[in-house]
């Protein structure tokens, strides 16, 4: 049984994906580094744990995987096969989902500050759209009225691991404040919309079960007002994503059973109180499903040691941006030194010409040498998708270790030719 960080019953591994380090070292040899290695077993396990926790407590649920966390079609195909719907934030993400065989009635579109052409695409595709504002709905008024309309509520507060991933509150660009949400629904109703939902997404990587019940309660209060003031009964309430995973050794996994219990209890109590029978509980998790499915393998190129030690690797901010952007922590292990104790403190850096180019600062590690292979945990969410080709670095390959034990290439490594493929000489 692979260790699983999200499951409190299984030994904590700080986000490693359970694939044996000998297998990882062999994959690094075979495919080269940097390399992303995903465990399909872990992907299935994460999805099913989340689904069963909620299903146990509330029958009528829908999980829409947030494609932005990791848009590789192999992942989308596996999740779709398990019954997941998809949440897309852009037209290309819609196209990726459709291309991976996801039925259009299981794709939801949650854009913000979208162009008219993107909204029109979603309207014509017949998708449910989570509009970020009433003006976004009005942008379609001369084209048509969506069959089912949902607006994104900004409940006035939010919570995320970092300020950059706190997605609601007075300073946040997302959603409609509670004080104006009914105006949006009234306008949509007056335009002839018949079916409704309500949406929110308050922040990402939250490890506190109680918090999800608090925001659920908040959105149901707005749904209750929708019923009492406008006579609208929404068909679904989408509480967004945000379910966290532990990155730091001292962090405890989110108790997903407790989260599901507390959210469902709040959902049932408030929907009864407001006479909102038959509501579907919808959610759009990304990170919880994919973060710890994948490790990022890199090679130590060179070590510089004066007053401070720098371990130079082929993984930089071009590939793993989160530490430079948010100060995020990712666990690092040296897979070619199994069992070695941490004896040095160093910054682990990449090859990019920026001083923010570090994937770990002042990290305790075993003493490493050039040629050692490192493994960076929790690299399944917001890693490949946020990477760039900065400094002329092609993006890495991705492989998936399938549930039958076979390894398949799910994205080839880019080449210099790929870097130039869009240029015109
Ligand atoms: N739904 C919407 C509308 C979202 O904006 C997001 C994430 C999700 C769902 C999925 O959230 P999750 O379950 O993954 O927390 N780049 C950042 C994370 C930004 C999250 C943005 N929105 C990071 O690397 O931590």
CSV table of N, CA, C and O and ligand atoms in Angstrom, one decimal, residues 66 68-69 87 110 152 162 165 167 199 201 203-205 240-243 284-288 322 326 381-382 386, ligand 1:
chain,number,residue,atom,x,y,z
A,66,UNK,N,-11.2,20.6,-11.3
A,66,UNK,CA,-10.7,21.9,-11.8
A,66,UNK,C,-9.5,21.7,-12.7
A,66,UNK,O,-8.4,21.5,-12.2
A,68,UNK,N,-7.5,23.5,-14.3
A,68,UNK,CA,-6.4,24.3,-14.2
A,68,UNK,C,-5.3,23.7,-13.3
A,68,UNK,O,-4.1,24.1,-13.5
A,69,UNK,N,-5.6,22.9,-12.4
A,69,UNK,CA,-4.6,22.3,-11.5
A,69,UNK,C,-3.6,21.4,-12.3
A,69,UNK,O,-2.4,21.4,-12.0
A,87,UNK,N,-14.4,21.3,-14.5
A,87,UNK,CA,-14.5,22.7,-14.3
A,87,UNK,C,-13.4,23.4,-15.2
A,87,UNK,O,-12.2,23.1,-14.9
A,110,UNK,N,-16.1,28.3,-15.6
A,110,UNK,CA,-16.0,29.3,-14.5
A,110,UNK,C,-14.9,30.3,-14.8
A,110,UNK,O,-13.8,30.2,-14.2
A,152,UNK,N,-21.1,33.8,-9.4
A,152,UNK,CA,-20.1,33.6,-8.3
A,152,UNK,C,-20.3,34.6,-7.2
A,152,UNK,O,-20.2,35.8,-7.4
A,162,UNK,N,-1.8,31.3,1.0
A,162,UNK,CA,-1.1,32.5,0.8
A,162,UNK,C,-2.0,33.6,0.4
A,162,UNK,O,-3.1,33.3,-0.2
A,165,UNK,N,-3.4,33.2,-3.1
A,165,UNK,CA,-4.4,32.2,-3.4
A,165,UNK,C,-5.6,32.3,-2.5
A,165,UNK,O,-6.3,31.3,-2.2
A,167,UNK,N,-9.1,33.9,-2.5
A,167,UNK,CA,-9.8,34.3,-3.7
A,167,UNK,C,-11.2,35.0,-3.5
A,167,UNK,O,-12.0,35.2,-4.4
A,199,UNK,N,-22.6,29.8,-7.1
A,199,UNK,CA,-21.2,29.3,-7.1
A,199,UNK,C,-20.3,30.2,-6.2
A,199,UNK,O,-20.6,31.4,-6.0
A,201,UNK,N,-15.8,30.4,-4.8
A,201,UNK,CA,-14.5,29.8,-4.7
A,201,UNK,C,-13.7,30.8,-3.8
A,201,UNK,O,-13.3,31.8,-4.3
A,203,UNK,N,-10.8,30.3,-1.8
A,203,UNK,CA,-9.4,30.2,-1.5
A,203,UNK,C,-8.9,28.8,-1.7
A,203,UNK,O,-9.7,27.9,-1.7
A,204,UNK,N,-7.6,28.7,-1.8
A,204,UNK,CA,-7.0,27.4,-2.1
A,204,UNK,C,-6.0,26.9,-1.1
A,204,UNK,O,-5.4,27.7,-0.4
A,205,UNK,N,-5.9,25.6,-1.0
A,205,UNK,CA,-5.0,24.9,0.0
A,205,UNK,C,-5.4,25.2,1.4
A,205,UNK,O,-4.6,25.7,2.2
A,240,UNK,N,-17.1,25.4,-4.7
A,240,UNK,CA,-15.7,25.6,-5.2
A,240,UNK,C,-14.8,24.5,-4.8
A,240,UNK,O,-15.2,23.4,-4.5
A,241,UNK,N,-13.5,24.8,-4.9
A,241,UNK,CA,-12.5,23.8,-4.5
A,241,UNK,C,-11.8,24.2,-3.2
A,241,UNK,O,-12.5,24.7,-2.3
A,242,UNK,N,-10.5,24.1,-3.2
A,242,UNK,CA,-9.8,24.7,-2.0
A,242,UNK,C,-9.3,23.6,-1.0
A,242,UNK,O,-8.6,24.0,-0.1
A,243,UNK,N,-9.8,22.4,-1.1
A,243,UNK,CA,-9.4,21.4,-0.2
A,243,UNK,C,-7.9,21.2,-0.2
A,243,UNK,O,-7.3,20.9,-1.3
A,284,UNK,N,-15.6,21.8,-6.9
A,284,UNK,CA,-14.6,21.9,-8.0
A,284,UNK,C,-13.2,21.7,-7.5
A,284,UNK,O,-12.4,22.6,-7.6
A,285,UNK,N,-12.8,20.6,-6.9
A,285,UNK,CA,-11.5,20.5,-6.4
A,285,UNK,C,-10.4,20.2,-7.5
A,285,UNK,O,-10.7,19.6,-8.5
A,286,UNK,N,-9.3,20.8,-7.3
A,286,UNK,CA,-8.1,20.5,-8.2
A,286,UNK,C,-7.0,19.9,-7.4
A,286,UNK,O,-6.8,18.7,-7.5
A,287,UNK,N,-6.4,20.7,-6.5
A,287,UNK,CA,-5.2,20.3,-5.8
A,287,UNK,C,-5.4,18.9,-5.0
A,287,UNK,O,-4.5,18.1,-5.1
A,288,UNK,N,-6.5,18.8,-4.3
A,288,UNK,CA,-6.7,17.6,-3.5
A,288,UNK,C,-6.6,16.3,-4.3
A,288,UNK,O,-6.1,15.3,-3.9
A,322,UNK,N,6.1,27.9,-7.9
A,322,UNK,CA,5.3,28.2,-6.6
A,322,UNK,C,6.3,28.7,-5.5
A,322,UNK,O,5.9,29.7,-4.8
A,326,UNK,N,5.0,32.3,-4.4
A,326,UNK,CA,4.2,32.4,-3.1
A,326,UNK,C,5.1,32.2,-1.8
A,326,UNK,O,4.6,32.3,-0.7
A,381,UNK,N,-0.1,19.4,-8.9
A,381,UNK,CA,-1.0,20.5,-9.0
A,381,UNK,C,-0.2,21.8,-9.2
A,381,UNK,O,0.7,22.1,-8.4
A,382,UNK,N,-0.6,22.6,-10.2
A,382,UNK,CA,-0.1,23.9,-10.4
A,382,UNK,C,1.5,23.9,-10.6
A,382,UNK,O,2.1,24.8,-10.1
A,386,UNK,N,1.9,26.0,-14.6
A,386,UNK,CA,2.5,27.3,-14.3
A,386,UNK,C,3.9,27.4,-14.8
A,386,UNK,O,4.6,28.4,-14.5
B,1,LIG,N1,-12.6,26.5,-9.0
B,1,LIG,C1,-12.2,27.8,-9.3
B,1,LIG,C2,-13.1,28.7,-9.9
B,1,LIG,C3,-10.8,28.1,-9.1
B,1,LIG,O1,-10.4,29.4,-9.4
B,1,LIG,C4,-9.9,27.2,-8.5
B,1,LIG,C5,-8.5,27.5,-8.3
B,1,LIG,C6,-10.4,25.9,-8.3
B,1,LIG,C7,-11.8,25.6,-8.5
B,1,LIG,C8,-9.6,24.8,-7.7
B,1,LIG,O2,-9.0,25.1,-6.5
B,1,LIG,P1,-8.2,24.0,-5.7
B,1,LIG,O3,-9.1,22.9,-5.3
B,1,LIG,O4,-7.1,23.5,-6.5
B,1,LIG,O5,-7.7,24.7,-4.5
B,1,LIG,N2,-1.7,28.5,-8.5
B,1,LIG,C9,-2.0,28.4,-7.1
B,1,LIG,C10,-3.5,27.9,-6.9
B,1,LIG,C11,-4.5,28.9,-7.4
B,1,LIG,C12,-5.9,28.4,-7.4
B,1,LIG,C13,-6.7,29.2,-8.3
B,1,LIG,N3,-8.1,28.7,-8.4
B,1,LIG,C14,-1.0,27.4,-6.4
B,1,LIG,O6,-0.1,27.0,-7.0
B,1,LIG,O7,-1.2,27.2,-5.2
